[in-house]
Every structure is written in structure tokens, then in C-alpha cells.
Amino acid sequence: MTTVSGTVRSARGPVLIAGLSVGLLAVVLVAAGTGQVQISPAEVIGSVLHRLGLDVGPLPSVAHGESALWQVRFPRVVLAAIIGAALGCAGAVMQGIFGNPLAEPGVIGVSAGAAVGAALVIVTGLTAWGSWTVAAGAFVAGLITTFAVYLISRANGRTEVVTLVLTGVGVNAIGGALIGLLMFLADDSGVSAIAFWNLGSLAQANWTAVWITLPCLAIGLTFAFANSRKLDLLALGERSAQHLGVNVEKLRIQMIVMTALLGAAAVAFTGIISFVGLVVPHLIRMVAGPAHRVLLPASAIGGALLVIAADLAARTLVDYQEMPLGVLTAAVGGPAFFWLLRRTRTRAGGWG
């Protein structure tokens, strides 16, 4: 039965990825055309084809439709896709290396740590690496936070559920306190910028942010997928993985650095967007199984789809106002986290 079930799940993988890809394309067309200036999906496709040098399809018929698409909508949609893919992949990898379905950059405090690094750069006015300085600050702080969480939550060679969750509570509390202190020390513009981090938003999306975050995502996804087989072996247990030739500690350290890179890409220009990396990989795993060759790309595509759809809802649910994206994802992800927490406890037979 196990073999048959595994075969069925493995067969679902390509179908799931194809379905998610179609859904992603559909939500991109809808999100790019929706706003105060309405543009039809055919006109969105026509505009893209004309930019590629193909005289096919209609151009936006409304005034300023082209500029609305290429200066406002497309940067926002592309950045949302990058952020969602980074969070989805980072969540899947963290769950793999911690061996825990509750691991996620936002839940265990990594996003808060990275946001502190970004806020510190904003307040101090550092510009050592130009446009990359904020992302670099987020990366360093995220890396330190991830290693701290890893070391604190380990006990007797394993990562415990309760310890991991409580570590996240503590890290988020410390991160919130540090951000509050930085807001106290900052001027009015700094306070506004840090408030943006706490709420999470894509309102400041632009092509510069896209070109900075895209390489981070490409490197992270490529490295994670290249190590997908090792992550599968790690799921068998540390001893089994070592007997099969996996250097467990080296793999964990490499993946921690990679998730810090993806986390930095996610928060550097949008602030804290929670629960995407928790919910998406878990749902993918329920459908297609735990194999990382399917889980990683599907989580990336699913995360991109979710963040684009959430951002579309955030800017259209209330007329002429924009809801904070991080608040919206937390409102949906919070109940999902409680359900997953209860499900994990029931399966484990207690808080062992």
C-alpha cells in the first residue's frame, strides 16, 4: 500500500506543478490589469508581446495604460512573485533541515531578525553597498537569527516542537522590542520606513527592487533544488543520512545560509510577510508528498501565486485604500498555524 500511495503521489507532482503554473499565469494577468486603471488580460498580453518586438494583440486602450502597466503594475506583480517564491522555498527548506512542519521564517523569528537588520540600516543611513545595503543588513541579521534559533532549539540531537515554537516567540519579542527602540531613535521619515517593515507592503515596489531580489531568489532556488536528494535523505533521520553519505551538519549550515538569503530577499523591500512559508509547503506536501524535487518548485510557485493574490486583495478590498499585506497574510495564516500546531501535536501523541 505504501508503494502504491508513493507512486500515486509522485505522479501528482508534475500535474500539481503544471496546475500551479497555470494558476500563477492567470493571477498575474488579473493582478496586472486590476486597479484604478482597468486593463483587460488580452491588453496585458498584447503589451508584453509588443515589448518583446512582436506586433501581436491589442495595446491598452485607456489613457496612460502602458505607463500604469510598466511603471506600477508589473514591478509590483513581479516583486510579489519573487517574494512569494522566496518565502515558499525558504519554508520548505527550513521544515526539511529542522525536521519540523512548524518551521517557517516568520514563525520562528527569522523574518523579524532580518527586519531588525534592515531597520538598523535605515536608521543609521548606511549606504556602503548602494542599493544592496538594506538587503545586506537584512541578510546578516537573518543569518545570525537563523543560527541562534538552530542552536537554541536543538536538544539531544533533535529539534523539539515546543522549543522551536517558544524560541520563535522569544525571537519575535526581542525583534519587536529592537524595532520599537529604533523607531524611538529615528526621525519622522525613519519611523515611517520602520512602520512599513512591521506591516509589510508592496506599495514601494519598483524595478530596482526586482533586479536586486531576483538574483537572491535564483541562487537560493538553484542551490536548494541541487540538494533536494540530500534533504530527502535527511528526512530519514540524521544517522541514516550520514550512513548514506550526507554530511548533515555541513548541509544544515549551507541551507541555513541559503534560507537567510531568501529571507533577506523577502523582507528587504516589503517588510515582514508571515505564514506564507508555513502554509504553502504544508499544503503541497499533503498533495504531492515529501519529495523535495517536487516540494521545492511547487512551494515556490504556490508561494508566488499566494502573495500576488493576497496583494491583489490588499489593494482592492477597500476602495481608494490599501490594506497592509503582512496583516492580511497573518489574518489568514494565523488560524492555519493553530490548525497545523494541533495536527502536529495529535500525530506526535503529545508534546514530546
Short mmCIF file of C-alpha atoms in Angstrom, two decimals:
data_model
loop_
_atom_site.label_atom_id
_atom_site.label_comp_id
_atom_site.label_asym_id
_atom_site.label_seq_id
_atom_site.Cartn_x
_atom_site.Cartn_y
_atom_site.Cartn_z
CA MET A 1 0.00 0.00 0.00
CA THR A 2 2.82 2.38 0.85
CA THR A 3 4.44 1.79 -2.55
CA VAL A 4 1.16 2.37 -4.39
CA SER A 5 0.49 5.52 -2.35
CA GLY A 6 4.00 6.80 -3.05
CA THR A 7 3.61 6.12 -6.77
CA VAL A 8 0.29 7.99 -6.88
CA ARG A 9 1.78 10.95 -5.03
CA SER A 10 4.83 11.07 -7.29
CA ALA A 11 2.52 11.06 -10.32
CA ARG A 12 0.66 14.03 -8.85
CA GLY A 13 3.83 16.12 -8.77
CA PRO A 14 4.06 17.18 -12.44
CA VAL A 15 0.28 17.71 -12.59
CA LEU A 16 0.42 19.88 -9.46
CA ILE A 17 3.30 21.99 -10.79
CA ALA A 18 1.54 22.45 -14.13
CA GLY A 19 -1.71 23.42 -12.41
CA LEU A 20 0.05 25.90 -10.12
CA SER A 21 1.87 27.40 -13.11
CA VAL A 22 -1.40 27.94 -14.97
CA GLY A 23 -2.94 29.46 -11.84
CA LEU A 24 0.10 31.73 -11.42
CA LEU A 25 -0.17 32.98 -15.00
CA ALA A 26 -3.89 33.64 -14.56
CA VAL A 27 -3.46 35.60 -11.32
CA VAL A 28 -0.59 37.61 -12.87
CA LEU A 29 -2.84 38.69 -15.74
CA VAL A 30 -5.67 39.62 -13.38
CA ALA A 31 -3.41 41.45 -10.91
CA ALA A 32 -1.62 43.39 -13.68
CA GLY A 33 -4.91 44.57 -15.15
CA THR A 34 -6.75 45.42 -11.92
CA GLY A 35 -6.68 48.83 -10.30
CA GLN A 36 -7.91 52.36 -10.76
CA VAL A 37 -6.97 51.98 -14.44
CA GLN A 38 -8.64 48.76 -15.63
CA ILE A 39 -6.80 46.82 -18.35
CA SER A 40 -8.10 43.59 -19.87
CA PRO A 41 -6.00 40.39 -19.83
CA ALA A 42 -5.79 40.49 -23.66
CA GLU A 43 -4.35 44.01 -23.48
CA VAL A 44 -1.88 42.94 -20.80
CA ILE A 45 -0.66 40.09 -23.01
CA GLY A 46 -0.59 42.38 -26.05
CA SER A 47 1.53 44.95 -24.20
CA VAL A 48 4.05 42.27 -23.18
CA LEU A 49 4.25 40.88 -26.72
CA HIS A 50 4.80 44.36 -28.17
CA ARG A 51 7.63 44.94 -25.67
CA LEU A 52 9.17 41.70 -26.94
CA GLY A 53 9.06 43.03 -30.51
CA LEU A 54 6.00 41.04 -31.63
CA ASP A 55 3.23 43.10 -33.24
CA VAL A 56 0.51 40.81 -31.85
CA GLY A 57 -2.52 41.58 -29.71
CA PRO A 58 -4.15 44.84 -28.61
CA LEU A 59 -2.42 47.54 -26.58
CA PRO A 60 -4.15 49.14 -23.56
CA SER A 61 -6.90 51.41 -24.86
CA VAL A 62 -7.25 53.54 -21.72
CA ALA A 63 -5.17 56.69 -21.24
CA HIS A 64 -1.82 56.05 -19.54
CA GLY A 65 -2.48 52.31 -19.64
CA GLU A 66 1.05 51.46 -20.84
CA SER A 67 2.74 53.56 -18.17
CA ALA A 68 0.43 52.14 -15.49
CA LEU A 69 1.40 48.62 -16.55
CA TRP A 70 5.15 49.05 -16.84
CA GLN A 71 5.86 51.60 -14.14
CA VAL A 72 3.44 50.46 -11.43
CA ARG A 73 1.71 47.11 -12.01
CA PHE A 74 4.40 44.86 -13.47
CA PRO A 75 7.13 45.80 -10.94
CA ARG A 76 4.66 45.12 -8.14
CA VAL A 77 3.44 41.81 -9.56
CA VAL A 78 6.95 40.56 -10.36
CA LEU A 79 8.27 41.56 -6.94
CA ALA A 80 5.27 39.83 -5.30
CA ALA A 81 6.09 36.66 -7.26
CA ILE A 82 9.75 36.82 -6.20
CA ILE A 83 8.86 37.38 -2.54
CA GLY A 84 6.27 34.59 -2.53
CA ALA A 85 8.64 32.14 -4.22
CA ALA A 86 11.43 33.01 -1.78
CA LEU A 87 9.18 32.54 1.25
CA GLY A 88 7.66 29.31 -0.07
CA CYS A 89 11.05 27.78 -0.85
CA ALA A 90 12.59 29.00 2.42
CA GLY A 91 9.72 27.47 4.39
CA ALA A 92 10.07 24.11 2.64
CA VAL A 93 13.84 24.05 3.23
CA MET A 94 13.56 25.08 6.90
CA GLN A 95 10.98 22.38 7.53
CA GLY A 96 13.38 19.90 5.93
CA ILE A 97 16.53 20.86 7.84
CA PHE A 98 14.74 21.26 11.19
CA GLY A 99 12.63 18.15 10.60
CA ASN A 100 9.60 20.09 11.76
CA PRO A 101 6.45 21.18 9.86
CA LEU A 102 6.16 24.28 12.06
CA ALA A 103 9.44 25.82 10.90
CA GLU A 104 8.98 28.99 8.83
CA PRO A 105 10.94 32.27 8.64
CA GLY A 106 8.13 34.30 10.20
CA VAL A 107 7.01 31.81 12.87
CA ILE A 108 10.46 31.14 14.34
CA GLY A 109 11.53 34.78 14.21
CA VAL A 110 13.93 34.83 11.27
CA SER A 111 11.89 37.43 9.39
CA ALA A 112 11.78 39.63 12.49
CA GLY A 113 15.56 39.37 12.86
CA ALA A 114 16.09 40.25 9.21
CA ALA A 115 13.70 43.21 9.56
CA VAL A 116 15.73 44.47 12.52
CA GLY A 117 18.84 44.42 10.33
CA ALA A 118 17.05 46.32 7.57
CA ALA A 119 15.63 48.85 10.06
CA LEU A 120 19.08 49.39 11.57
CA VAL A 121 20.45 50.24 8.12
CA ILE A 122 17.58 52.68 7.55
CA VAL A 123 18.06 54.46 10.89
CA THR A 124 21.85 54.72 10.65
CA GLY A 125 21.74 55.78 7.00
CA LEU A 126 24.35 53.27 5.87
CA THR A 127 24.97 53.21 2.10
CA ALA A 128 28.15 51.11 1.93
CA TRP A 129 26.80 48.82 -0.81
CA GLY A 130 24.46 51.23 -2.55
CA SER A 131 21.04 49.75 -3.32
CA TRP A 132 22.18 46.44 -1.83
CA THR A 133 22.84 47.89 1.65
CA VAL A 134 19.34 47.27 3.06
CA ALA A 135 19.29 43.73 1.65
CA ALA A 136 22.79 43.11 3.06
CA GLY A 137 21.72 44.29 6.51
CA ALA A 138 18.66 42.03 6.37
CA PHE A 139 20.80 39.09 5.21
CA VAL A 140 23.38 39.41 8.01
CA ALA A 141 20.73 39.82 10.71
CA GLY A 142 18.65 36.98 9.25
CA LEU A 143 21.70 34.70 9.16
CA ILE A 144 22.56 35.44 12.80
CA THR A 145 18.94 34.89 13.87
CA THR A 146 18.66 31.60 11.97
CA PHE A 147 21.82 30.20 13.56
CA ALA A 148 20.62 31.35 17.00
CA VAL A 149 17.27 29.61 16.53
CA TYR A 150 19.03 26.47 15.29
CA LEU A 151 21.37 26.30 18.29
CA ILE A 152 18.73 27.12 20.92
CA SER A 153 16.08 24.69 19.63
CA ARG A 154 18.45 21.69 19.35
CA ALA A 155 18.46 19.22 22.24
CA ASN A 156 19.87 15.69 22.31
CA GLY A 157 20.45 15.71 18.57
CA ARG A 158 16.94 16.74 17.59
CA THR A 159 14.78 19.83 17.23
CA GLU A 160 11.80 19.77 19.58
CA VAL A 161 8.43 21.20 18.58
CA VAL A 162 7.82 23.18 21.76
CA THR A 163 11.36 24.53 21.92
CA LEU A 164 11.20 25.68 18.30
CA VAL A 165 7.87 27.48 18.76
CA LEU A 166 8.91 29.09 22.07
CA THR A 167 12.21 30.15 20.54
CA GLY A 168 10.24 31.86 17.79
CA VAL A 169 8.07 33.62 20.39
CA GLY A 170 11.17 34.89 22.18
CA VAL A 171 12.96 35.97 18.99
CA ASN A 172 9.87 37.78 17.71
CA ALA A 173 9.52 39.56 21.07
CA ILE A 174 13.15 40.66 21.03
CA GLY A 175 12.86 41.71 17.39
CA GLY A 176 9.74 43.74 18.16
CA ALA A 177 11.49 45.45 21.09
CA LEU A 178 14.53 46.33 18.98
CA ILE A 179 12.35 47.69 16.19
CA GLY A 180 10.44 49.77 18.75
CA LEU A 181 13.74 51.14 20.09
CA LEU A 182 14.90 52.02 16.58
CA MET A 183 11.61 53.81 15.95
CA PHE A 184 12.14 55.79 19.15
CA LEU A 185 15.60 56.84 17.99
CA ALA A 186 14.62 57.56 14.36
CA ASP A 187 13.34 60.76 12.80
CA ASP A 188 9.89 61.03 11.19
CA SER A 189 10.98 59.50 7.87
CA GLY A 190 12.73 56.67 9.71
CA VAL A 191 9.63 55.96 11.81
CA SER A 192 7.52 55.77 8.65
CA ALA A 193 10.01 53.42 6.99
CA ILE A 194 10.19 51.11 10.03
CA ALA A 195 6.39 51.08 10.38
CA PHE A 196 6.37 49.86 6.79
CA TRP A 197 8.51 46.86 7.85
CA ASN A 198 6.17 45.93 10.68
CA LEU A 199 3.08 45.90 8.46
CA GLY A 200 4.54 44.52 5.24
CA SER A 201 3.59 46.06 1.91
CA LEU A 202 4.43 46.07 -1.79
CA ALA A 203 3.49 49.74 -2.19
CA GLN A 204 7.11 50.73 -2.78
CA ALA A 205 7.80 48.09 -5.43
CA ASN A 206 9.94 49.17 -8.37
CA TRP A 207 12.20 47.63 -10.98
CA THR A 208 15.32 48.31 -8.88
CA ALA A 209 13.91 46.12 -6.10
CA VAL A 210 13.10 43.43 -8.68
CA TRP A 211 16.64 43.33 -10.09
CA ILE A 212 18.15 43.19 -6.59
CA THR A 213 15.91 40.41 -5.24
CA LEU A 214 15.80 38.28 -8.40
CA PRO A 215 19.45 37.08 -8.17
CA CYS A 216 18.91 36.17 -4.49
CA LEU A 217 15.91 34.05 -5.46
CA ALA A 218 17.72 32.42 -8.41
CA ILE A 219 20.73 31.47 -6.28
CA GLY A 220 18.57 30.17 -3.43
CA LEU A 221 16.25 28.10 -5.61
CA THR A 222 19.11 26.63 -7.66
CA PHE A 223 21.11 25.63 -4.60
CA ALA A 224 18.08 24.21 -2.78
CA PHE A 225 16.98 22.14 -5.78
CA ALA A 226 20.54 20.86 -6.30
CA ASN A 227 20.44 19.48 -2.73
CA SER A 228 16.89 18.13 -2.89
CA ARG A 229 18.04 14.49 -2.72
CA LYS A 230 20.12 15.20 0.41
CA LEU A 231 17.10 16.84 2.02
CA ASP A 232 15.08 13.70 1.24
CA LEU A 233 17.75 11.55 2.90
CA LEU A 234 17.83 13.86 5.93
CA ALA A 235 14.11 13.15 6.43
CA LEU A 236 15.07 9.53 7.17
CA GLY A 237 16.98 10.67 10.24
CA GLU A 238 20.47 12.02 10.85
CA ARG A 239 22.13 8.63 11.33
CA SER A 240 20.56 7.14 8.22
CA ALA A 241 21.51 10.20 6.18
CA GLN A 242 25.11 10.02 7.40
CA HIS A 243 25.33 6.32 6.53
CA LEU A 244 24.14 7.22 3.03
CA GLY A 245 26.92 9.76 2.59
CA VAL A 246 25.30 13.03 3.69
CA ASN A 247 27.38 15.43 5.76
CA VAL A 248 24.44 16.50 7.91
CA GLU A 249 25.97 19.48 9.72
CA LYS A 250 27.53 20.86 6.54
CA LEU A 251 24.18 20.51 4.74
CA ARG A 252 22.34 22.25 7.58
CA ILE A 253 24.78 25.16 7.65
CA GLN A 254 24.60 25.58 3.87
CA MET A 255 20.82 25.52 3.95
CA ILE A 256 20.68 27.96 6.84
CA VAL A 257 22.76 30.42 4.81
CA MET A 258 20.51 29.84 1.81
CA THR A 259 17.30 30.43 3.79
CA ALA A 260 18.83 33.61 5.23
CA LEU A 261 19.49 34.78 1.67
CA LEU A 262 15.90 34.04 0.65
CA GLY A 263 14.59 35.66 3.84
CA ALA A 264 16.64 38.78 3.15
CA ALA A 265 15.22 38.96 -0.36
CA ALA A 266 11.73 38.62 1.08
CA VAL A 267 11.91 41.34 3.73
CA ALA A 268 14.42 43.80 2.26
CA PHE A 269 11.84 45.71 0.21
CA THR A 270 8.48 44.54 1.54
CA GLY A 271 8.79 44.12 5.30
CA ILE A 272 7.51 41.14 7.30
CA ILE A 273 5.06 38.90 5.42
CA SER A 274 4.26 35.96 7.68
CA PHE A 275 2.93 32.41 7.29
CA VAL A 276 3.47 32.03 3.51
CA GLY A 277 6.42 29.71 4.13
CA LEU A 278 4.39 27.74 6.67
CA VAL A 279 1.10 27.17 4.87
CA VAL A 280 2.20 26.67 1.26
CA PRO A 281 4.82 23.88 1.73
CA HIS A 282 2.48 22.05 4.11
CA LEU A 283 -0.39 22.06 1.60
CA ILE A 284 1.96 20.96 -1.19
CA ARG A 285 3.27 18.14 0.98
CA MET A 286 -0.27 16.95 1.70
CA VAL A 287 -1.00 16.68 -2.04
CA ALA A 288 2.28 15.53 -3.59
CA GLY A 289 4.21 14.01 -0.69
CA PRO A 290 7.52 14.97 0.92
CA ALA A 291 9.89 14.53 -2.05
CA HIS A 292 11.82 17.79 -2.34
CA ARG A 293 12.25 17.59 -6.13
CA VAL A 294 8.53 18.36 -6.32
CA LEU A 295 8.08 20.14 -2.99
CA LEU A 296 10.64 22.92 -3.63
CA PRO A 297 9.50 24.13 -7.08
CA ALA A 298 5.83 23.66 -6.21
CA SER A 299 6.25 25.63 -2.97
CA ALA A 300 7.99 28.42 -4.89
CA ILE A 301 5.21 28.61 -7.49
CA GLY A 302 2.49 28.29 -4.86
CA GLY A 303 4.10 30.98 -2.72
CA ALA A 304 4.29 33.33 -5.70
CA LEU A 305 0.64 32.69 -6.53
CA LEU A 306 -0.45 33.27 -2.92
CA VAL A 307 1.44 36.55 -2.43
CA ILE A 308 0.24 38.00 -5.75
CA ALA A 309 -3.36 37.06 -4.90
CA ALA A 310 -3.02 38.45 -1.35
CA ASP A 311 -1.53 41.70 -2.65
CA LEU A 312 -4.36 41.99 -5.18
CA ALA A 313 -6.86 41.59 -2.34
CA ALA A 314 -4.95 44.06 -0.15
CA ARG A 315 -5.22 46.85 -2.71
CA THR A 316 -8.75 46.17 -3.97
CA LEU A 317 -10.84 45.08 -0.95
CA VAL A 318 -11.23 48.69 0.25
CA ASP A 319 -11.84 51.44 -2.31
CA TYR A 320 -9.03 54.01 -2.57
CA GLN A 321 -7.15 52.46 0.34
CA GLU A 322 -4.56 49.72 0.64
CA MET A 323 -4.54 47.16 3.43
CA PRO A 324 -1.13 46.11 4.78
CA LEU A 325 -0.14 42.88 3.04
CA GLY A 326 1.55 41.42 6.13
CA VAL A 327 -1.61 41.95 8.17
CA LEU A 328 -3.71 40.16 5.56
CA THR A 329 -1.40 37.12 5.30
CA ALA A 330 -1.20 36.91 9.11
CA ALA A 331 -5.01 37.02 9.38
CA VAL A 332 -5.24 34.01 7.06
CA GLY A 333 -2.08 32.23 8.20
CA GLY A 334 -2.71 32.53 11.95
CA PRO A 335 -5.66 30.13 12.05
CA ALA A 336 -3.78 27.80 9.67
CA PHE A 337 -0.85 27.80 12.11
CA PHE A 338 -3.10 26.83 15.04
CA TRP A 339 -4.59 24.02 12.97
CA LEU A 340 -1.14 22.77 12.00
CA LEU A 341 0.06 23.05 15.60
CA ARG A 342 -2.85 20.93 16.81
CA ARG A 343 -2.38 18.43 13.97
CA THR A 344 1.33 18.07 14.78
CA ARG A 345 0.60 17.58 18.48
CA THR A 346 -2.06 14.93 17.77
CA ARG A 347 0.26 12.99 15.44
CA ALA A 348 3.15 13.16 17.91
CA GLY A 349 0.90 11.91 20.71
CA GLY A 350 1.80 14.81 22.99
CA TRP A 351 4.49 17.45 23.42
CA GLY A 352 7.49 15.14 23.34
#
